[in-house]
Tab-separated table of C-alpha atoms in Angstrom:
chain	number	residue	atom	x	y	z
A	26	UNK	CA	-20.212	-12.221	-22.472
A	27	UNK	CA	-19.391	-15.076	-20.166
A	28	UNK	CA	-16.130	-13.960	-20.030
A	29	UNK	CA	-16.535	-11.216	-19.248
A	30	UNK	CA	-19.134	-12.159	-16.290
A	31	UNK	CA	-16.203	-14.357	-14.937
A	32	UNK	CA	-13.863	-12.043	-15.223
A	33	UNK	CA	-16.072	-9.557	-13.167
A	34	UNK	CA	-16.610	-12.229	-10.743
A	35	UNK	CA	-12.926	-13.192	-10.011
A	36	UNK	CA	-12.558	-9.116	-9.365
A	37	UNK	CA	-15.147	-8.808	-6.801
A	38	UNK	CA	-14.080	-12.031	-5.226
A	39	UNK	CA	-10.395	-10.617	-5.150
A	40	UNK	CA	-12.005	-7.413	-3.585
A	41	UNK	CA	-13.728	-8.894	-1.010
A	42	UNK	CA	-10.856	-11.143	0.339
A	43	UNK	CA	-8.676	-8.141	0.399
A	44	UNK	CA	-11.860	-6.489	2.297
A	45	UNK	CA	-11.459	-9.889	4.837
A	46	UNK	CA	-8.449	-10.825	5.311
A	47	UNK	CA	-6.330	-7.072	5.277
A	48	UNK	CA	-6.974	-6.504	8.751
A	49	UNK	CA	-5.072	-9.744	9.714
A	50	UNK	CA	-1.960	-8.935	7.667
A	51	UNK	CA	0.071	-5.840	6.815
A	52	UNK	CA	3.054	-5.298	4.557
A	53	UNK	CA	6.348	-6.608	5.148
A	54	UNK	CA	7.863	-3.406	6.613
A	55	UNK	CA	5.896	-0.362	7.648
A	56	UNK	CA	6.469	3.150	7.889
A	57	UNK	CA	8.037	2.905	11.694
A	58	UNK	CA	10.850	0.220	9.878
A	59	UNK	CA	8.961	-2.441	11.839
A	60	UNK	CA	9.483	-5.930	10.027
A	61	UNK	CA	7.715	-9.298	10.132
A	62	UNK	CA	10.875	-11.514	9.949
A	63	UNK	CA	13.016	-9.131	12.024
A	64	UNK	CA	14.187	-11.859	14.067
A	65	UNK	CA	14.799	-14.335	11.504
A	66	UNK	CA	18.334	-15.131	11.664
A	67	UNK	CA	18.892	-13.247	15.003
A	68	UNK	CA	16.321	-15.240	16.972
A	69	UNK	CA	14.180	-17.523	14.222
A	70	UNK	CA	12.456	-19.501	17.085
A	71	UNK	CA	11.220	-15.920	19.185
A	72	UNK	CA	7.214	-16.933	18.414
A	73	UNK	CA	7.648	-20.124	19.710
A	74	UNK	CA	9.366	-19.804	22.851
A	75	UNK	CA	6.849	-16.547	23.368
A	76	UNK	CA	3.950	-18.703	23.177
A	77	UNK	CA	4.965	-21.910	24.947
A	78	UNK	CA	6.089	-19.485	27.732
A	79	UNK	CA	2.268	-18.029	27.084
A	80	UNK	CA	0.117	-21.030	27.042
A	81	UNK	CA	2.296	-22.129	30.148
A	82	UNK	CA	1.182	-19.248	32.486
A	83	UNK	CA	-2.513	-19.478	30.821
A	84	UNK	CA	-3.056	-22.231	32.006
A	85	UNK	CA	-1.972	-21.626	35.731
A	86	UNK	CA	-3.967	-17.791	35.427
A	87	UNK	CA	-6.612	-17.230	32.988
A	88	UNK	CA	-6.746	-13.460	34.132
A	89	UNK	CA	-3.375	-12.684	32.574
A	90	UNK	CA	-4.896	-12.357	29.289
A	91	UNK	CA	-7.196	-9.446	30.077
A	92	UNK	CA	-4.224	-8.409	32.167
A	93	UNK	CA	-1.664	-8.379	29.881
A	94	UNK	CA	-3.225	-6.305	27.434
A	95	UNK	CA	-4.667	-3.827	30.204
A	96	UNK	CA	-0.847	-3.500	30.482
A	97	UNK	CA	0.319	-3.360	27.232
A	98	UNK	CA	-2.189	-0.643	26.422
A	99	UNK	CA	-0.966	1.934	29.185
A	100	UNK	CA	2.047	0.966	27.893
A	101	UNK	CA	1.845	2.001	24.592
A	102	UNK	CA	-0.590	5.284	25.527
A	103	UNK	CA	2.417	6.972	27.740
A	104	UNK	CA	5.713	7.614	26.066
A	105	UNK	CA	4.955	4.927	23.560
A	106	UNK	CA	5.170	1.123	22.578
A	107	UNK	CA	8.258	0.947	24.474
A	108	UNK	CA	7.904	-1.617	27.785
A	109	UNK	CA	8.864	1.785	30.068
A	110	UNK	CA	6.046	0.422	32.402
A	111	UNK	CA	7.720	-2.603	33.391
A	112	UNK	CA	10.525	-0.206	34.608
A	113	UNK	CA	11.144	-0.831	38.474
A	114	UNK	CA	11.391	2.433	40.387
A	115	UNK	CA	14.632	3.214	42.122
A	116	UNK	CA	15.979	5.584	44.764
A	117	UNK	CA	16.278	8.404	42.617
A	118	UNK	CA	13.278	7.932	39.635
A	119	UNK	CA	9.429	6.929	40.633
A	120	UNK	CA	8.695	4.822	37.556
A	121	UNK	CA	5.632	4.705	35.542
A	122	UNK	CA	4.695	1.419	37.516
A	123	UNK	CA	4.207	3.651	40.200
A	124	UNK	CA	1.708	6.158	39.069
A	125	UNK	CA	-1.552	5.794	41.007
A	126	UNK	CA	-3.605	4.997	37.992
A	127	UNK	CA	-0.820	1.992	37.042
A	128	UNK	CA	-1.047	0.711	40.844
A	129	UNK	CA	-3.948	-1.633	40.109
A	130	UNK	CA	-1.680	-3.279	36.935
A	131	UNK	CA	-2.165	-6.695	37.711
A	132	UNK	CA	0.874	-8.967	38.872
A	133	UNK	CA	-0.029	-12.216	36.702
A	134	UNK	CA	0.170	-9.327	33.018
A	135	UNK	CA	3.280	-8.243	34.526
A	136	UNK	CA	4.804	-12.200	35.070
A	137	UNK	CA	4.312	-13.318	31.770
A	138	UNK	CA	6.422	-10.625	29.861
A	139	UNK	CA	9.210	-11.466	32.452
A	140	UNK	CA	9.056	-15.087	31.729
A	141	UNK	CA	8.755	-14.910	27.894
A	142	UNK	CA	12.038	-12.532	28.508
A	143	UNK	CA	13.792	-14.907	30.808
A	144	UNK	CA	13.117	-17.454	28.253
A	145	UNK	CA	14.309	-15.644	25.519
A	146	UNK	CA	17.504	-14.810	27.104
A	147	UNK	CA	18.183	-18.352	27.084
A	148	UNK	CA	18.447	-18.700	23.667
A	149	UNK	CA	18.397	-15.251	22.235
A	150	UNK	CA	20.627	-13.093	24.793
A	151	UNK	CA	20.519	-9.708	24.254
A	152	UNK	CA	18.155	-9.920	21.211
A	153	UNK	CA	15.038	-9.452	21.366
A	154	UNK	CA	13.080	-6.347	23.169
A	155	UNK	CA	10.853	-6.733	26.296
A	156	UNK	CA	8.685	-4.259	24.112
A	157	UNK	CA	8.172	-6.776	20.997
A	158	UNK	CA	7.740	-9.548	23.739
A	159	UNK	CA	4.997	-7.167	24.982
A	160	UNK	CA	3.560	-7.145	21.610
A	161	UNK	CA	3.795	-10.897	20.886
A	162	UNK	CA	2.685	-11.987	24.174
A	163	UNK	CA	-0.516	-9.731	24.362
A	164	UNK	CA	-1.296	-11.277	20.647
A	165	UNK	CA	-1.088	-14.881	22.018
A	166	UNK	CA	-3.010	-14.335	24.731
A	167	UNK	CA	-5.674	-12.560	23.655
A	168	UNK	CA	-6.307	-15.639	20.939
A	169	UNK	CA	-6.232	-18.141	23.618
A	170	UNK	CA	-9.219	-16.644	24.615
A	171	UNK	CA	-10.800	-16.099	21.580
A	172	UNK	CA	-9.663	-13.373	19.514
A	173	UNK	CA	-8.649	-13.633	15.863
A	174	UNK	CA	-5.036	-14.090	15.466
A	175	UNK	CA	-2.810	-11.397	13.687
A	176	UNK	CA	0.642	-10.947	12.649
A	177	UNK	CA	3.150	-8.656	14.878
A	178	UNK	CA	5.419	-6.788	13.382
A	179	UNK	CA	8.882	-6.455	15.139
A	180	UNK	CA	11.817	-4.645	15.153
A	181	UNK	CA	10.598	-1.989	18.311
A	182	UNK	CA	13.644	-0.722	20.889
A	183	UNK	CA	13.020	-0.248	24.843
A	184	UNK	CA	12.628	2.877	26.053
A	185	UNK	CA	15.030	5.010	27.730
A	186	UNK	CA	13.096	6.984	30.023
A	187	UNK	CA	10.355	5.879	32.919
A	188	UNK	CA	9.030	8.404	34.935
A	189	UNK	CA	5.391	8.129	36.713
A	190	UNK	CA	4.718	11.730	36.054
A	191	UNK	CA	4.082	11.373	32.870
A	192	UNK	CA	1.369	8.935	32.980
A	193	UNK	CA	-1.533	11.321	34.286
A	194	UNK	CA	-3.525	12.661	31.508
A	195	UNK	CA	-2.370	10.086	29.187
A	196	UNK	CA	-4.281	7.001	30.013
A	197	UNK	CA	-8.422	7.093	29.611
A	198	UNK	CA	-10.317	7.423	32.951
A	199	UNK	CA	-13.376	6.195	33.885
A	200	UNK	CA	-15.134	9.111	34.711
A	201	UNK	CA	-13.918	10.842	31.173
A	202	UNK	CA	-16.552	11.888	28.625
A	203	UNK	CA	-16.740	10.643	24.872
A	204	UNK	CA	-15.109	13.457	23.612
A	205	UNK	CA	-12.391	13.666	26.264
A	206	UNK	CA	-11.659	9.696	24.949
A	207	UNK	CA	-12.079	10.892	21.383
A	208	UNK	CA	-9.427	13.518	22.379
A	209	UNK	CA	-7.036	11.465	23.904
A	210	UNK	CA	-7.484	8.763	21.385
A	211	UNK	CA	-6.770	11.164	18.235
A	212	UNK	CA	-3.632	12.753	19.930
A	213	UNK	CA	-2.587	8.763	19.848
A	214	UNK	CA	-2.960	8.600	16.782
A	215	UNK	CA	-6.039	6.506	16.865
A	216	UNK	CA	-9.453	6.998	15.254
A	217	UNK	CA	-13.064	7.039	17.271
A	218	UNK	CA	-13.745	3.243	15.249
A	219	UNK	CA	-10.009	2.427	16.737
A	220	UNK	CA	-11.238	3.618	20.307
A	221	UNK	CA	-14.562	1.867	20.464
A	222	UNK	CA	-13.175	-1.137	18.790
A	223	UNK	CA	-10.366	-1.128	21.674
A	224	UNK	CA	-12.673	-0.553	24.054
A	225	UNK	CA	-14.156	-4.045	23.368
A	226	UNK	CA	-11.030	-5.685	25.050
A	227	UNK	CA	-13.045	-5.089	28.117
A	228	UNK	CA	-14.717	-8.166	27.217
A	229	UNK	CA	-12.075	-9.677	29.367
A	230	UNK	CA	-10.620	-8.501	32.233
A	231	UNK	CA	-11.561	-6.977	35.949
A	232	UNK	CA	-12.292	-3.690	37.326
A	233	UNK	CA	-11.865	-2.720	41.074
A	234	UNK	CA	-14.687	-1.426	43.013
A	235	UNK	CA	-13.327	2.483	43.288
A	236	UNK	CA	-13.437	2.406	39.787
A	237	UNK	CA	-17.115	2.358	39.486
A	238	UNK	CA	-18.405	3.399	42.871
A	239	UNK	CA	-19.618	6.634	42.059
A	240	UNK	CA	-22.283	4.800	39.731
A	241	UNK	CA	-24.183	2.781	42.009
A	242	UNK	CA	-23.970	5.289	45.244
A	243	UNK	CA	-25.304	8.576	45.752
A	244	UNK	CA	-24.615	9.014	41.734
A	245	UNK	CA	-26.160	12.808	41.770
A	246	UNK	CA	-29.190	14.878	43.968
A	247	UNK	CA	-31.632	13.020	41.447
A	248	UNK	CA	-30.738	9.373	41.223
A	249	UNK	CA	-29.021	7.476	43.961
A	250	UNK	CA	-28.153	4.880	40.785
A	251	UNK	CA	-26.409	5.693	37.656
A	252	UNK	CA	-29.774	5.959	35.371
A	253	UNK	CA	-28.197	4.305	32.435
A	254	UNK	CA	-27.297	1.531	34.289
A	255	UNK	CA	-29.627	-1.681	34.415
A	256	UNK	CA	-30.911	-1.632	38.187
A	257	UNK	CA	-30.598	-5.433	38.977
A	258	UNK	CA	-27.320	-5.089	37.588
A	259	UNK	CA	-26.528	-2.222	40.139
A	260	UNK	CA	-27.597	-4.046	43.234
A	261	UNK	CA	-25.800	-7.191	42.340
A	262	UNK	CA	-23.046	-4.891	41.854
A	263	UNK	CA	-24.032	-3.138	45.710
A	264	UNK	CA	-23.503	-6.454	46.807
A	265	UNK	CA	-20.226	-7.258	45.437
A	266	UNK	CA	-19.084	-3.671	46.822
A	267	UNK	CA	-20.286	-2.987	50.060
A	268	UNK	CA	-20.361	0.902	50.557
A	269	UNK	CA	-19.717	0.360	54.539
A	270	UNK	CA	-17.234	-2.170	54.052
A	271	UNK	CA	-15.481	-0.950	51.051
A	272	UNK	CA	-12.870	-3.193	49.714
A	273	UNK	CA	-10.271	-1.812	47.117
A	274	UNK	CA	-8.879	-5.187	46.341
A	275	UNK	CA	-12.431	-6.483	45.393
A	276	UNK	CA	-12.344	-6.968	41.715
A	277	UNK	CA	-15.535	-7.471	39.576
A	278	UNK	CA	-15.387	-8.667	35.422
A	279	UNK	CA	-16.062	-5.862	33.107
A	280	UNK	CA	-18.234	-8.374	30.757
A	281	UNK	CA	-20.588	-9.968	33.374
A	282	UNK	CA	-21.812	-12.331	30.281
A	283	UNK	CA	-19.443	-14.221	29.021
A	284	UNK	CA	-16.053	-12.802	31.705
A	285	UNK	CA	-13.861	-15.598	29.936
A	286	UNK	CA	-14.538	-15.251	26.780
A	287	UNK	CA	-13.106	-12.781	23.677
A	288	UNK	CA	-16.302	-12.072	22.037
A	289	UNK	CA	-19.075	-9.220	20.902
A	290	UNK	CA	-21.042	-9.370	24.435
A	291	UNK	CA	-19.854	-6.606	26.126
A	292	UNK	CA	-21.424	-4.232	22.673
A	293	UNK	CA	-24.437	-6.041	23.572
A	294	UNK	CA	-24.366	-5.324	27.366
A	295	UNK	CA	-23.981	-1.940	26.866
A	296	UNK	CA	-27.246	-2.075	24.996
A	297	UNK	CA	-28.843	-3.307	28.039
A	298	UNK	CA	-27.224	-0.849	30.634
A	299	UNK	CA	-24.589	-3.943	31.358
A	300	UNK	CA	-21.677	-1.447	31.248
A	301	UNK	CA	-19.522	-1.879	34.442
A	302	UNK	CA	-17.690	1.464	33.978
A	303	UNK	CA	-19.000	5.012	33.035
A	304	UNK	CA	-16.306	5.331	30.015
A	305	UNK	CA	-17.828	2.323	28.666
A	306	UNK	CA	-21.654	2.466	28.884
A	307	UNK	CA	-21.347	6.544	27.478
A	308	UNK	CA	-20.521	4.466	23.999
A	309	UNK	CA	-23.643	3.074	23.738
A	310	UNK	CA	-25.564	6.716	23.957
A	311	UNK	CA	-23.633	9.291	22.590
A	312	UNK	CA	-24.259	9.531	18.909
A	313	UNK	CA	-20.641	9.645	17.540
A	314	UNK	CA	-19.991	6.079	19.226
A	315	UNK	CA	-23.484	4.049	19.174
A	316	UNK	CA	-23.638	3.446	15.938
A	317	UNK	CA	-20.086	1.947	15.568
A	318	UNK	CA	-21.508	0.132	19.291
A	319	UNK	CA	-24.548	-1.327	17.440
A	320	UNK	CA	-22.845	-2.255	14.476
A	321	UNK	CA	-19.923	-4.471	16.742
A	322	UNK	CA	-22.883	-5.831	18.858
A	323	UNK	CA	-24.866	-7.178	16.091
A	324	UNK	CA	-21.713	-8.908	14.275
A	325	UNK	CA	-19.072	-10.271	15.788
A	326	UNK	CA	-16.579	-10.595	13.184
A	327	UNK	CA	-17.281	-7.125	12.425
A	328	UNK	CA	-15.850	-6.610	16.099
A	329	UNK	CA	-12.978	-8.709	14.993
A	330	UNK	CA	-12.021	-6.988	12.262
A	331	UNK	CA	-11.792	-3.901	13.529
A	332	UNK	CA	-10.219	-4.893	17.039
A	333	UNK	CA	-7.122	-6.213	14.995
A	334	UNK	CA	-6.731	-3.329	12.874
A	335	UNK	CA	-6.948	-0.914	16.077
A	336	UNK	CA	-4.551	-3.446	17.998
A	337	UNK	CA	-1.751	-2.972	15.125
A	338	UNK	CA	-1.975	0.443	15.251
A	339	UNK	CA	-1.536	0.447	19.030
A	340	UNK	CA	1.258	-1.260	18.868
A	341	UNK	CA	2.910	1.174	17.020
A	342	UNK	CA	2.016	4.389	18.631
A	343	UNK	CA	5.905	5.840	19.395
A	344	UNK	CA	7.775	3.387	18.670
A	345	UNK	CA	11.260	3.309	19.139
A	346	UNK	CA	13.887	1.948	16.670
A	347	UNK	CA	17.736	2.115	15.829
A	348	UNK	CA	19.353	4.457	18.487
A	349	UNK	CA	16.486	5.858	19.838
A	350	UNK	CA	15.999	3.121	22.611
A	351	UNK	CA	18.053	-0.011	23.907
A	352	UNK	CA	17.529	-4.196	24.034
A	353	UNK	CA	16.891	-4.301	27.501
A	354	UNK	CA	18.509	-7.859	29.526
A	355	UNK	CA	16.254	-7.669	32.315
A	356	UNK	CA	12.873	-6.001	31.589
A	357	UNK	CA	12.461	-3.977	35.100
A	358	UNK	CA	15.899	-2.044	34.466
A	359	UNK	CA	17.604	0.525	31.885
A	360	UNK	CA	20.994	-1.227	30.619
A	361	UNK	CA	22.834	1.691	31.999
């Protein structure tokens, strides 16, 4: 009988760690023919030179973290994982870059994928994709600030094709309703646990002033506020964005807790009417989102767990392998 007790044990121990520790780790190849040691005898030292390229420019900008996966997630949300919005627009093709909703990109994301590139050229030429840099970098960032560290699979091509009129209608707005998100989330491939999980990156990062505006000024013929929105909150944030004087380069943290650090506080200041942006504090009251919003604000490794799965996925959303794309030299420019 004690055997069998033991025995019962060990299973439910075995169960749980695969419970823990799955969303960390994946198989060695997946269905996209992404591979963990892709690089290995190509370019064996490509996590290293990422991540000392990384740590360098964290340490001169901590706002590249929240900016790198901004970028990374547009990205990945308009013709796929494939670094097409680091294309440079030329004479005869307006670039994704340049889409209006891709202007406010910020320059310190963009820096650090050229300079894990230009390092990898070095020693790699040729090698390895500006999108798996993308991928890696955005990883090692966003666990220098906190989050739980996960293992990138590799193996994705560049794109071929950059064009900024594809980008509208692809990327979530703030003004967009849950199920507009849920929408555009599921035609991504991604689930509404994946979206509201994702959605928790905006525990770092900024927003500029136009993009939440219409909340604390002349919001509708009833309320000159945004109702959900805490009202000391609002006028500090009147304050910051001075309707007479409005500045479009003013930039305000979407987590006005804890701005600089990965945690579960921005679930928690959407419970309190804390959410900077419409898109974000509509999680916290429509009833196909709060409960998953609850759930992430009352654990944090639950927030974790779920932010890593939702991140792996992302990263594979269209990718491009074997013929279907190129190894780009230089980041900002097709081979050919």
């Amino acid at each position: 009988m004690a055997k069998v007790s033991f025995s019962l044990l060990f299973a439910f121990y075995f169960l749980f760690l695969q419970w823990v520790l799955v969303p960390y780790t994946a198989t060695a190849y997946n269905a996209s023919g992404l591979s963990y040691d892709f690089y290995e005898k190509s370019c064996p030292n490509v996590e290293r030179i990422i991540h000392n390229v990384v740590s360098q420019k964290f340490t001169e900008a901590f706002s590249t973290a929240g900016g790198a996966l901004r970028i990374f997630f547009h990205d990945c949300f308009v013709e796929g994982c494939d670094a097409s919005v680091l294309i440079a627009s030329s004479k005869t093709n307006k670039a994704e870059r340049d889409a209006e909703i891709n202007l406010s990109l910020p320059g310190d994301g963009y820096e650090v994928f050229f300079r894990a590139k230009r390092a990898l050229e070095l020693q790699c030429p040729g090698v390895v994709s500006c999108t798996d840099v993308m991928a890696i970098a955005t990883r090692d960032l966003l666990n220098l600030v906190g989050a739980p560290r996960w293992e990138v699979l590799k193996g994705r091509r560049d794109g071929l094709v950059s064009k900024a009129s594809r980008v509208a209608g692809n990327i979530p707005e703030p003004t967009q309703t849950v199920s507009e998100l849920i929408s555009l989330f599921k035609s991504k491939g991604l689930s509404v646990l994946d979206m509201v999980a994702l959605s928790g990156g905006h525990t770092i990062g900024f927003s500029h002033c136009d993009q939440f505006m219409s909340r604390i000024y002349s919001f509708n013929k009833t309320f000159d506020i945004d109702p959900t929105m805490d009202k000391d909150y609002a006028q500090m944030l009147q304050e910051s964005c001075p309707e007479k004087t409005f500045d479009r380069n003013i930039v305000l943290p979407n987590d006005v807790s804890t701005p600089q650090a990965f945690d579960n506080a921005y679930y928690n200041n959407l419970q309190k009417g804390l959410g900077l942006l419409s898109s974000d504090q509509i999680l916290a009251l429509d009833p196909t989102t709060q409960g998953y919003v609850n759930s992430m604000a009352e654990n944090q490794q639950v927030f974790f767990r779920h932010f890593v799965r939702a991140m792996i996925k992302l990263g594979e959303i269209g990718v491009k392998t074997g013929s279907n794309g190129e190894i780009r030299r230089d980041c900002g420019v097709f081979n050919s």
